[in-house]
Amino acid sequence: MRRRDLLAVGLGLAATPLLGRVGLAQPRPSLGEAAAKAGITFGTAFDQDALADRGYGDLIRTQARILTTDWSMKLAALRPNGPEVDYSGAERLVRFAEAARIPVRGHTLIWNENNPDWLKRLSREQRVGWLDRHVTETMTRFAGRIHSWDVVNEPFWPDHGLRGGYRDGPWYDAMGPGYVTAAFRAAMKADPNVRLVLNEAFTESADRLGLAVRRGLLRLVDEIRDAGLRLDAVGLQSHIVRGRPFDPAGWRQFLAELAARGVEIWITELDVDGAAFIGDDAERDARVAEVYRSVLATALDEPKVTTVITWELADGFSHYRDQRDPDVRPLPFDRALKPKPAFDAMLAAFAARRRR
């Protein structure tokens, strides 16, 4: 077996022939259109880049049927220097989505990472008050204009050594695990009409981290529901990265266990780190497409999966772009905004769902 085939197996793939490009001259539907025919909402994350780059903005308008804010609605973006809030960046994103008539998701209200220093310096009692205030003020400011909110993002990180595998940070430090239900309680009160989502990473792999987060997430969904709180969907980020092999059989079982709890399941941040693959761009793109095919075939086999969102849409706007590999290629469109084999793999996955 060649080295690149061994690497493919390491990402949970069979050593299959390379996917080739479909001829670009052939007319193809947009991802949004193809997904809609299969009963799936397809979208992408976006941020100020989409407003600054006309071509990228046009690509997003053409392809996406839902948008997730990438950075500009996080607390650190809204209140970087203190309690004073600056909604200007978030407002630009919402206006972009409104002009395109595309629903927009707010990401994220409460997260134990990437918080400003001023928040961390507050007393625990002050942080408890700020959780309620930030959720209430932000949701009220955009009430009626947001499709859904990621109320809590990434609650688990077992390596922090906390009971239950929770992620440490200013909110956990102030309230313990109860910060999650406190956030959902505040969100329900602030905007009763918006959809509320619990968003988490890492579940796609059967390694120690993935298995622990699966257990914790199922338990947390039960706790939110048992508290009488509304939880409309669970978001599974699905960043498929080197060193964490994709586990189709185990993940499919996990999806079934989530579905049995009566929540919708959204794939919220899909991308594939292809840096582990050896070869030229065409070979790497083909392997990345195979990962997309495997992940979506597994996810879309579960009827409760209703939404698929990539984390940005083209390689030049990926969160990987600042890493050492300048030509990392994790998304369905390349830096020239041209479709790659991953695009075709996604179309095929949506078509297969439609035929079921």
mmCIF file of C-alpha atoms in Angstrom:
data_model
loop_
_atom_site.group_PDB
_atom_site.id
_atom_site.type_symbol
_atom_site.label_atom_id
_atom_site.label_comp_id
_atom_site.label_asym_id
_atom_site.label_seq_id
_atom_site.Cartn_x
_atom_site.Cartn_y
_atom_site.Cartn_z
ATOM 1 C CA MET A 1 0.000 0.000 0.000
ATOM 2 C CA ARG A 2 1.401 3.408 -0.933
ATOM 3 C CA ARG A 3 2.075 6.016 1.732
ATOM 4 C CA ARG A 4 -0.853 8.201 0.743
ATOM 5 C CA ASP A 5 -3.175 5.172 0.964
ATOM 6 C CA LEU A 6 -1.934 4.496 4.479
ATOM 7 C CA LEU A 7 -2.704 8.104 5.343
ATOM 8 C CA ALA A 8 -6.163 7.699 3.888
ATOM 9 C CA VAL A 9 -6.774 4.703 6.126
ATOM 10 C CA GLY A 10 -5.595 6.867 9.032
ATOM 11 C CA LEU A 11 -8.492 9.232 8.338
ATOM 12 C CA GLY A 12 -10.952 6.358 8.339
ATOM 13 C CA LEU A 13 -11.063 5.771 4.567
ATOM 14 C CA ALA A 14 -10.587 2.755 2.396
ATOM 15 C CA ALA A 15 -7.768 2.898 -0.142
ATOM 16 C CA THR A 16 -10.037 3.739 -3.041
ATOM 17 C CA PRO A 17 -9.282 5.082 -6.500
ATOM 18 C CA LEU A 18 -8.894 8.827 -6.737
ATOM 19 C CA LEU A 19 -12.011 10.828 -7.486
ATOM 20 C CA GLY A 20 -11.658 12.824 -10.659
ATOM 21 C CA ARG A 21 -13.120 16.190 -11.468
ATOM 22 C CA VAL A 22 -16.425 16.394 -13.206
ATOM 23 C CA GLY A 23 -15.886 18.547 -16.277
ATOM 24 C CA LEU A 24 -16.352 22.172 -15.308
ATOM 25 C CA ALA A 25 -18.259 22.796 -18.515
ATOM 26 C CA GLN A 26 -21.078 20.582 -17.300
ATOM 27 C CA PRO A 27 -23.860 22.549 -15.629
ATOM 28 C CA ARG A 28 -24.296 21.600 -12.019
ATOM 29 C CA PRO A 29 -26.695 22.804 -9.347
ATOM 30 C CA SER A 30 -25.530 24.840 -6.409
ATOM 31 C CA LEU A 31 -24.918 22.996 -3.162
ATOM 32 C CA GLY A 32 -27.883 24.802 -1.662
ATOM 33 C CA GLU A 33 -30.168 23.724 -4.472
ATOM 34 C CA ALA A 34 -28.988 20.097 -4.440
ATOM 35 C CA ALA A 35 -29.307 19.857 -0.672
ATOM 36 C CA ALA A 36 -32.796 21.377 -0.669
ATOM 37 C CA LYS A 37 -34.019 18.707 -3.074
ATOM 38 C CA ALA A 38 -32.885 16.153 -0.494
ATOM 39 C CA GLY A 39 -34.614 17.926 2.388
ATOM 40 C CA ILE A 40 -31.343 19.340 3.712
ATOM 41 C CA THR A 41 -30.440 22.959 4.378
ATOM 42 C CA PHE A 42 -26.905 23.686 3.181
ATOM 43 C CA GLY A 43 -24.920 26.690 4.287
ATOM 44 C CA THR A 44 -21.580 28.110 5.258
ATOM 45 C CA ALA A 45 -19.895 30.227 7.850
ATOM 46 C CA PHE A 46 -19.027 33.750 6.732
ATOM 47 C CA ASP A 47 -17.642 36.967 8.132
ATOM 48 C CA GLN A 48 -16.310 40.331 7.036
ATOM 49 C CA ASP A 49 -14.315 38.690 4.204
ATOM 50 C CA ALA A 50 -17.561 37.971 2.412
ATOM 51 C CA LEU A 51 -18.369 41.663 2.429
ATOM 52 C CA ALA A 52 -14.884 42.749 1.362
ATOM 53 C CA ASP A 53 -14.420 40.237 -1.489
ATOM 54 C CA ARG A 54 -17.153 40.638 -4.076
ATOM 55 C CA GLY A 55 -16.450 37.319 -5.786
ATOM 56 C CA TYR A 56 -16.570 35.416 -2.530
ATOM 57 C CA GLY A 57 -19.733 37.182 -1.484
ATOM 58 C CA ASP A 58 -21.339 36.225 -4.789
ATOM 59 C CA LEU A 59 -20.262 32.602 -4.331
ATOM 60 C CA ILE A 60 -21.859 32.500 -0.890
ATOM 61 C CA ARG A 61 -25.094 34.002 -2.205
ATOM 62 C CA THR A 62 -25.197 31.411 -4.968
ATOM 63 C CA GLN A 63 -24.385 28.334 -2.891
ATOM 64 C CA ALA A 64 -25.742 28.858 0.621
ATOM 65 C CA ARG A 65 -29.250 28.611 2.026
ATOM 66 C CA ILE A 66 -28.192 29.428 5.595
ATOM 67 C CA LEU A 67 -25.238 31.394 7.002
ATOM 68 C CA THR A 68 -23.368 31.174 10.307
ATOM 69 C CA THR A 69 -21.438 34.137 11.662
ATOM 70 C CA ASP A 70 -17.801 33.145 12.083
ATOM 71 C CA TRP A 71 -16.268 35.669 14.492
ATOM 72 C CA SER A 72 -18.221 38.900 14.623
ATOM 73 C CA MET A 73 -20.946 37.774 17.049
ATOM 74 C CA LYS A 74 -18.652 36.221 19.639
ATOM 75 C CA LEU A 75 -18.365 38.076 22.927
ATOM 76 C CA ALA A 76 -14.736 38.979 22.281
ATOM 77 C CA ALA A 77 -15.766 40.648 19.026
ATOM 78 C CA LEU A 78 -18.763 42.480 20.460
ATOM 79 C CA ARG A 79 -17.135 43.587 23.742
ATOM 80 C CA PRO A 80 -13.358 43.409 23.227
ATOM 81 C CA ASN A 81 -12.326 46.075 25.717
ATOM 82 C CA GLY A 82 -15.044 46.173 28.352
ATOM 83 C CA PRO A 83 -18.784 46.232 28.914
ATOM 84 C CA GLU A 84 -19.348 48.685 26.068
ATOM 85 C CA VAL A 85 -20.708 46.830 23.067
ATOM 86 C CA ASP A 86 -20.020 47.395 19.379
ATOM 87 C CA TYR A 87 -22.571 45.698 17.134
ATOM 88 C CA SER A 88 -21.307 47.253 13.893
ATOM 89 C CA GLY A 89 -19.507 44.175 12.562
ATOM 90 C CA ALA A 90 -22.343 41.844 13.478
ATOM 91 C CA GLU A 91 -24.853 44.257 11.975
ATOM 92 C CA ARG A 92 -22.995 44.263 8.657
ATOM 93 C CA LEU A 93 -23.212 40.478 8.506
ATOM 94 C CA VAL A 94 -26.923 40.409 9.300
ATOM 95 C CA ARG A 95 -27.600 43.046 6.653
ATOM 96 C CA PHE A 96 -25.627 41.039 4.089
ATOM 97 C CA ALA A 97 -27.757 37.978 4.856
ATOM 98 C CA GLU A 98 -30.979 39.974 4.822
ATOM 99 C CA ALA A 99 -30.145 41.512 1.453
ATOM 100 C CA ALA A 100 -29.447 38.039 0.072
ATOM 101 C CA ARG A 101 -32.605 36.684 1.756
ATOM 102 C CA ILE A 102 -30.584 33.975 3.484
ATOM 103 C CA PRO A 103 -31.310 33.081 7.139
ATOM 104 C CA VAL A 104 -28.402 33.761 9.477
ATOM 105 C CA ARG A 105 -27.256 31.859 12.574
ATOM 106 C CA GLY A 106 -25.662 33.644 15.517
ATOM 107 C CA HIS A 107 -22.421 32.054 16.727
ATOM 108 C CA THR A 108 -21.889 31.986 19.647
ATOM 109 C CA LEU A 109 -23.373 33.415 22.839
ATOM 110 C CA ILE A 110 -21.440 31.554 25.547
ATOM 111 C CA TRP A 111 -18.057 29.862 25.087
ATOM 112 C CA ASN A 112 -15.327 29.226 27.616
ATOM 113 C CA GLU A 113 -12.625 30.118 25.087
ATOM 114 C CA ASN A 114 -11.561 33.363 23.395
ATOM 115 C CA ASN A 115 -12.968 35.633 26.055
ATOM 116 C CA PRO A 116 -11.601 39.140 26.660
ATOM 117 C CA ASP A 117 -9.327 39.800 29.606
ATOM 118 C CA TRP A 118 -11.743 42.222 31.237
ATOM 119 C CA LEU A 119 -14.305 39.430 31.633
ATOM 120 C CA LYS A 120 -11.766 37.062 33.156
ATOM 121 C CA ARG A 121 -10.787 39.682 35.745
ATOM 122 C CA LEU A 122 -14.338 40.003 37.075
ATOM 123 C CA SER A 123 -15.417 38.286 40.260
ATOM 124 C CA ARG A 124 -17.371 35.060 39.958
ATOM 125 C CA GLU A 125 -20.531 36.855 41.044
ATOM 126 C CA GLN A 126 -20.038 39.512 38.388
ATOM 127 C CA ARG A 127 -19.511 36.879 35.704
ATOM 128 C CA VAL A 128 -22.795 35.205 36.669
ATOM 129 C CA GLY A 129 -24.524 38.518 36.046
ATOM 130 C CA TRP A 130 -22.691 39.013 32.779
ATOM 131 C CA LEU A 131 -23.774 35.659 31.416
ATOM 132 C CA ASP A 132 -27.404 36.672 31.723
ATOM 133 C CA ARG A 133 -26.739 40.220 30.532
ATOM 134 C CA HIS A 134 -24.729 39.263 27.462
ATOM 135 C CA VAL A 135 -27.222 36.604 26.331
ATOM 136 C CA THR A 136 -30.191 38.900 26.918
ATOM 137 C CA GLU A 137 -28.758 42.045 25.328
ATOM 138 C CA THR A 138 -27.336 40.286 22.278
ATOM 139 C CA MET A 139 -30.411 38.237 21.500
ATOM 140 C CA THR A 140 -32.755 41.163 22.106
ATOM 141 C CA ARG A 141 -30.669 43.376 19.803
ATOM 142 C CA PHE A 142 -31.143 40.943 16.907
ATOM 143 C CA ALA A 143 -34.566 39.528 17.808
ATOM 144 C CA GLY A 144 -36.590 38.596 14.753
ATOM 145 C CA ARG A 145 -33.527 38.706 12.485
ATOM 146 C CA ILE A 146 -31.676 35.542 13.548
ATOM 147 C CA HIS A 147 -32.675 32.020 12.512
ATOM 148 C CA SER A 148 -30.914 30.267 15.409
ATOM 149 C CA TRP A 149 -28.288 30.804 18.080
ATOM 150 C CA ASP A 150 -25.466 28.576 19.186
ATOM 151 C CA VAL A 151 -26.288 29.238 22.823
ATOM 152 C CA VAL A 152 -23.318 27.299 24.228
ATOM 153 C CA ASN A 153 -20.293 26.290 22.189
ATOM 154 C CA GLU A 154 -17.897 23.426 22.957
ATOM 155 C CA PRO A 155 -18.809 22.703 26.587
ATOM 156 C CA PHE A 156 -16.411 19.747 26.830
ATOM 157 C CA TRP A 157 -12.641 19.374 26.973
ATOM 158 C CA PRO A 158 -11.764 16.357 29.150
ATOM 159 C CA ASP A 159 -8.069 17.230 29.338
ATOM 160 C CA HIS A 160 -8.911 20.110 31.682
ATOM 161 C CA GLY A 161 -9.537 17.413 34.293
ATOM 162 C CA LEU A 162 -12.903 18.684 35.494
ATOM 163 C CA ARG A 163 -15.655 16.380 36.654
ATOM 164 C CA GLY A 164 -17.888 15.427 33.739
ATOM 165 C CA GLY A 165 -15.202 16.330 31.213
ATOM 166 C CA TYR A 166 -16.221 19.982 31.017
ATOM 167 C CA ARG A 167 -14.114 22.722 29.458
ATOM 168 C CA ASP A 168 -12.704 25.175 31.963
ATOM 169 C CA GLY A 169 -13.048 28.916 31.541
ATOM 170 C CA PRO A 170 -14.665 32.001 33.045
ATOM 171 C CA TRP A 171 -18.221 30.716 32.819
ATOM 172 C CA TYR A 172 -17.463 27.279 34.254
ATOM 173 C CA ASP A 173 -15.305 28.851 36.935
ATOM 174 C CA ALA A 174 -18.204 31.093 37.978
ATOM 175 C CA MET A 175 -21.056 28.589 37.864
ATOM 176 C CA GLY A 176 -19.771 25.069 37.332
ATOM 177 C CA PRO A 177 -21.663 22.882 34.833
ATOM 178 C CA GLY A 178 -24.812 24.887 35.590
ATOM 179 C CA TYR A 179 -23.635 27.665 33.304
ATOM 180 C CA VAL A 180 -25.042 25.662 30.366
ATOM 181 C CA THR A 181 -28.603 25.494 31.658
ATOM 182 C CA ALA A 182 -28.325 29.097 32.853
ATOM 183 C CA ALA A 183 -27.452 30.177 29.315
ATOM 184 C CA PHE A 184 -30.358 28.249 27.780
ATOM 185 C CA ARG A 185 -32.744 29.644 30.398
ATOM 186 C CA ALA A 186 -31.653 33.209 29.569
ATOM 187 C CA ALA A 187 -31.902 32.503 25.831
ATOM 188 C CA MET A 188 -35.437 31.149 26.087
ATOM 189 C CA LYS A 189 -36.504 34.287 27.920
ATOM 190 C CA ALA A 190 -34.696 36.733 25.634
ATOM 191 C CA ASP A 191 -36.204 35.476 22.353
ATOM 192 C CA PRO A 192 -38.884 32.784 22.574
ATOM 193 C CA ASN A 193 -39.132 32.493 18.790
ATOM 194 C CA VAL A 194 -35.544 31.752 17.770
ATOM 195 C CA ARG A 195 -34.121 28.225 17.545
ATOM 196 C CA LEU A 196 -31.661 27.244 20.269
ATOM 197 C CA VAL A 197 -28.631 25.052 19.548
ATOM 198 C CA LEU A 198 -25.958 23.303 21.608
ATOM 199 C CA ASN A 199 -22.790 23.169 19.491
ATOM 200 C CA GLU A 200 -19.888 20.755 20.051
ATOM 201 C CA ALA A 201 -16.777 19.378 18.346
ATOM 202 C CA PHE A 202 -14.703 16.167 18.389
ATOM 203 C CA THR A 203 -17.453 13.510 18.184
ATOM 204 C CA GLU A 204 -16.422 12.193 14.762
ATOM 205 C CA SER A 205 -13.488 10.148 16.071
ATOM 206 C CA ALA A 206 -13.418 7.081 18.321
ATOM 207 C CA ASP A 207 -10.293 8.220 20.150
ATOM 208 C CA ARG A 208 -10.262 9.034 23.854
ATOM 209 C CA LEU A 209 -11.378 12.621 23.259
ATOM 210 C CA GLY A 210 -14.161 11.762 20.858
ATOM 211 C CA LEU A 211 -15.624 9.000 22.999
ATOM 212 C CA ALA A 212 -15.562 11.157 26.122
ATOM 213 C CA VAL A 213 -17.267 14.053 24.380
ATOM 214 C CA ARG A 214 -19.937 11.754 22.944
ATOM 215 C CA ARG A 215 -20.791 10.534 26.443
ATOM 216 C CA GLY A 216 -20.785 14.009 27.889
ATOM 217 C CA LEU A 217 -22.910 15.474 25.128
ATOM 218 C CA LEU A 218 -25.618 12.817 25.423
ATOM 219 C CA ARG A 219 -25.716 13.382 29.174
ATOM 220 C CA LEU A 220 -25.912 17.163 28.736
ATOM 221 C CA VAL A 221 -28.777 16.942 26.247
ATOM 222 C CA ASP A 222 -30.697 14.920 28.815
ATOM 223 C CA GLU A 223 -29.913 17.453 31.546
ATOM 224 C CA ILE A 224 -31.110 20.395 29.446
ATOM 225 C CA ARG A 225 -34.341 18.613 28.618
ATOM 226 C CA ASP A 226 -34.830 17.407 32.207
ATOM 227 C CA ALA A 227 -34.536 21.026 33.359
ATOM 228 C CA GLY A 228 -37.564 21.869 31.214
ATOM 229 C CA LEU A 229 -35.521 23.940 28.769
ATOM 230 C CA ARG A 230 -35.921 24.066 25.031
ATOM 231 C CA LEU A 231 -33.184 22.562 22.868
ATOM 232 C CA ASP A 232 -34.051 22.592 19.181
ATOM 233 C CA ALA A 233 -30.878 21.133 17.688
ATOM 234 C CA VAL A 234 -27.470 19.765 18.530
ATOM 235 C CA GLY A 235 -24.696 21.025 16.292
ATOM 236 C CA LEU A 236 -21.791 18.696 15.521
ATOM 237 C CA GLN A 237 -18.913 20.703 14.137
ATOM 238 C CA SER A 238 -17.208 17.965 12.095
ATOM 239 C CA HIS A 239 -13.749 19.415 11.578
ATOM 240 C CA ILE A 240 -12.054 16.280 10.234
ATOM 241 C CA VAL A 241 -8.379 16.628 11.110
ATOM 242 C CA ARG A 242 -5.196 14.613 10.768
ATOM 243 C CA GLY A 243 -4.414 12.317 13.656
ATOM 244 C CA ARG A 244 -8.082 11.796 14.575
ATOM 245 C CA PRO A 245 -9.470 9.059 12.284
ATOM 246 C CA PHE A 246 -13.090 9.374 11.240
ATOM 247 C CA ASP A 247 -15.198 6.609 12.812
ATOM 248 C CA PRO A 248 -18.209 5.988 10.521
ATOM 249 C CA ALA A 249 -19.785 3.078 12.428
ATOM 250 C CA GLY A 250 -19.364 4.579 15.885
ATOM 251 C CA TRP A 251 -20.453 8.040 14.771
ATOM 252 C CA ARG A 252 -23.546 6.604 13.101
ATOM 253 C CA GLN A 253 -24.529 4.947 16.372
ATOM 254 C CA PHE A 254 -23.928 8.203 18.224
ATOM 255 C CA LEU A 255 -26.164 10.047 15.743
ATOM 256 C CA ALA A 256 -28.895 7.495 16.378
ATOM 257 C CA GLU A 257 -28.585 8.003 20.129
ATOM 258 C CA LEU A 258 -28.891 11.765 19.687
ATOM 259 C CA ALA A 259 -31.848 11.358 17.336
ATOM 260 C CA ALA A 260 -33.640 9.190 19.895
ATOM 261 C CA ARG A 261 -33.658 12.215 22.185
ATOM 262 C CA GLY A 262 -35.891 14.082 19.778
ATOM 263 C CA VAL A 263 -33.495 16.821 18.682
ATOM 264 C CA GLU A 264 -32.529 17.789 15.178
ATOM 265 C CA ILE A 265 -28.881 17.228 14.316
ATOM 266 C CA TRP A 266 -26.982 19.850 12.374
ATOM 267 C CA ILE A 267 -23.502 19.453 10.900
ATOM 268 C CA THR A 268 -22.301 22.949 11.689
ATOM 269 C CA GLU A 269 -18.607 23.439 10.816
ATOM 270 C CA LEU A 270 -17.634 20.828 8.255
ATOM 271 C CA ASP A 271 -14.188 20.909 6.675
ATOM 272 C CA VAL A 272 -11.374 18.425 6.029
ATOM 273 C CA ASP A 273 -7.712 19.014 6.818
ATOM 274 C CA GLY A 274 -6.016 17.466 3.814
ATOM 275 C CA ALA A 275 -2.464 18.254 4.908
ATOM 276 C CA ALA A 276 -1.891 14.595 5.836
ATOM 277 C CA PHE A 277 -2.275 13.503 2.231
ATOM 278 C CA ILE A 278 0.740 13.154 -0.005
ATOM 279 C CA GLY A 279 0.709 14.161 -3.656
ATOM 280 C CA ASP A 280 -0.032 17.068 -5.927
ATOM 281 C CA ASP A 281 -3.108 19.250 -5.573
ATOM 282 C CA ALA A 282 -5.277 16.935 -7.651
ATOM 283 C CA GLU A 283 -4.373 13.898 -5.559
ATOM 284 C CA ARG A 284 -4.899 15.720 -2.278
ATOM 285 C CA ASP A 285 -8.188 17.177 -3.465
ATOM 286 C CA ALA A 286 -9.402 13.727 -4.419
ATOM 287 C CA ARG A 287 -8.591 12.350 -0.979
ATOM 288 C CA VAL A 288 -10.304 15.263 0.731
ATOM 289 C CA ALA A 289 -13.356 14.569 -1.426
ATOM 290 C CA GLU A 290 -13.364 10.963 -0.266
ATOM 291 C CA VAL A 291 -13.499 12.153 3.337
ATOM 292 C CA TYR A 292 -16.435 14.438 2.520
ATOM 293 C CA ARG A 293 -18.157 11.505 0.862
ATOM 294 C CA SER A 294 -17.661 9.254 3.878
ATOM 295 C CA VAL A 295 -18.721 11.853 6.453
ATOM 296 C CA LEU A 296 -21.844 12.905 4.557
ATOM 297 C CA ALA A 297 -22.851 9.343 3.669
ATOM 298 C CA THR A 298 -22.762 8.562 7.388
ATOM 299 C CA ALA A 299 -24.490 11.737 8.550
ATOM 300 C CA LEU A 300 -27.232 11.785 5.931
ATOM 301 C CA ASP A 301 -28.146 8.201 6.705
ATOM 302 C CA GLU A 302 -29.734 9.614 9.875
ATOM 303 C CA PRO A 303 -33.107 11.267 9.118
ATOM 304 C CA LYS A 304 -32.708 13.693 12.023
ATOM 305 C CA VAL A 305 -29.737 15.317 10.267
ATOM 306 C CA THR A 306 -31.384 18.271 8.553
ATOM 307 C CA THR A 307 -28.607 20.827 8.064
ATOM 308 C CA VAL A 308 -25.055 20.757 6.687
ATOM 309 C CA ILE A 309 -22.828 23.820 7.064
ATOM 310 C CA THR A 310 -19.204 24.129 6.007
ATOM 311 C CA TRP A 311 -16.845 26.365 7.955
ATOM 312 C CA GLU A 312 -16.365 28.911 5.192
ATOM 313 C CA LEU A 313 -16.773 27.856 1.578
ATOM 314 C CA ALA A 314 -13.465 28.399 -0.275
ATOM 315 C CA ASP A 315 -9.909 27.493 0.693
ATOM 316 C CA GLY A 316 -8.635 31.061 0.781
ATOM 317 C CA PHE A 317 -11.047 31.891 3.595
ATOM 318 C CA SER A 318 -10.551 28.762 5.726
ATOM 319 C CA HIS A 319 -9.412 29.027 9.337
ATOM 320 C CA TYR A 320 -6.499 26.790 8.252
ATOM 321 C CA ARG A 321 -5.132 29.440 5.907
ATOM 322 C CA ASP A 322 -2.754 30.918 8.474
ATOM 323 C CA GLN A 323 -1.086 27.603 9.254
ATOM 324 C CA ARG A 324 2.273 26.537 7.911
ATOM 325 C CA ASP A 325 0.863 24.868 4.801
ATOM 326 C CA PRO A 326 -0.034 27.887 2.636
ATOM 327 C CA ASP A 327 -2.077 25.787 0.225
ATOM 328 C CA VAL A 328 -4.191 23.759 2.622
ATOM 329 C CA ARG A 329 -7.281 22.748 0.688
ATOM 330 C CA PRO A 330 -10.092 21.802 3.112
ATOM 331 C CA LEU A 331 -13.198 23.183 1.405
ATOM 332 C CA PRO A 332 -15.351 22.519 -1.685
ATOM 333 C CA PHE A 333 -14.020 25.565 -3.581
ATOM 334 C CA ASP A 334 -10.392 26.513 -4.194
ATOM 335 C CA ARG A 335 -8.655 29.857 -3.762
ATOM 336 C CA ALA A 336 -9.836 30.910 -7.204
ATOM 337 C CA LEU A 337 -13.425 30.126 -6.121
ATOM 338 C CA LYS A 338 -13.602 27.156 -8.497
ATOM 339 C CA PRO A 339 -15.324 23.893 -7.483
ATOM 340 C CA LYS A 340 -13.115 20.982 -6.431
ATOM 341 C CA PRO A 341 -13.801 17.246 -6.169
ATOM 342 C CA ALA A 342 -15.222 17.841 -2.677
ATOM 343 C CA PHE A 343 -17.989 19.868 -4.323
ATOM 344 C CA ASP A 344 -18.910 16.899 -6.508
ATOM 345 C CA ALA A 345 -18.728 14.523 -3.543
ATOM 346 C CA MET A 346 -21.186 16.748 -1.691
ATOM 347 C CA LEU A 347 -23.559 16.877 -4.661
ATOM 348 C CA ALA A 348 -23.438 13.082 -4.851
ATOM 349 C CA ALA A 349 -24.147 12.741 -1.125
ATOM 350 C CA PHE A 350 -27.188 15.012 -1.346
ATOM 351 C CA ALA A 351 -28.434 13.108 -4.391
ATOM 352 C CA ALA A 352 -28.063 9.799 -2.527
ATOM 353 C CA ARG A 353 -30.092 11.185 0.383
ATOM 354 C CA ARG A 354 -32.825 12.257 -2.022
ATOM 355 C CA ARG A 355 -33.074 8.743 -3.484
ATOM 356 C CA ARG A 356 -33.687 7.116 -0.084
#
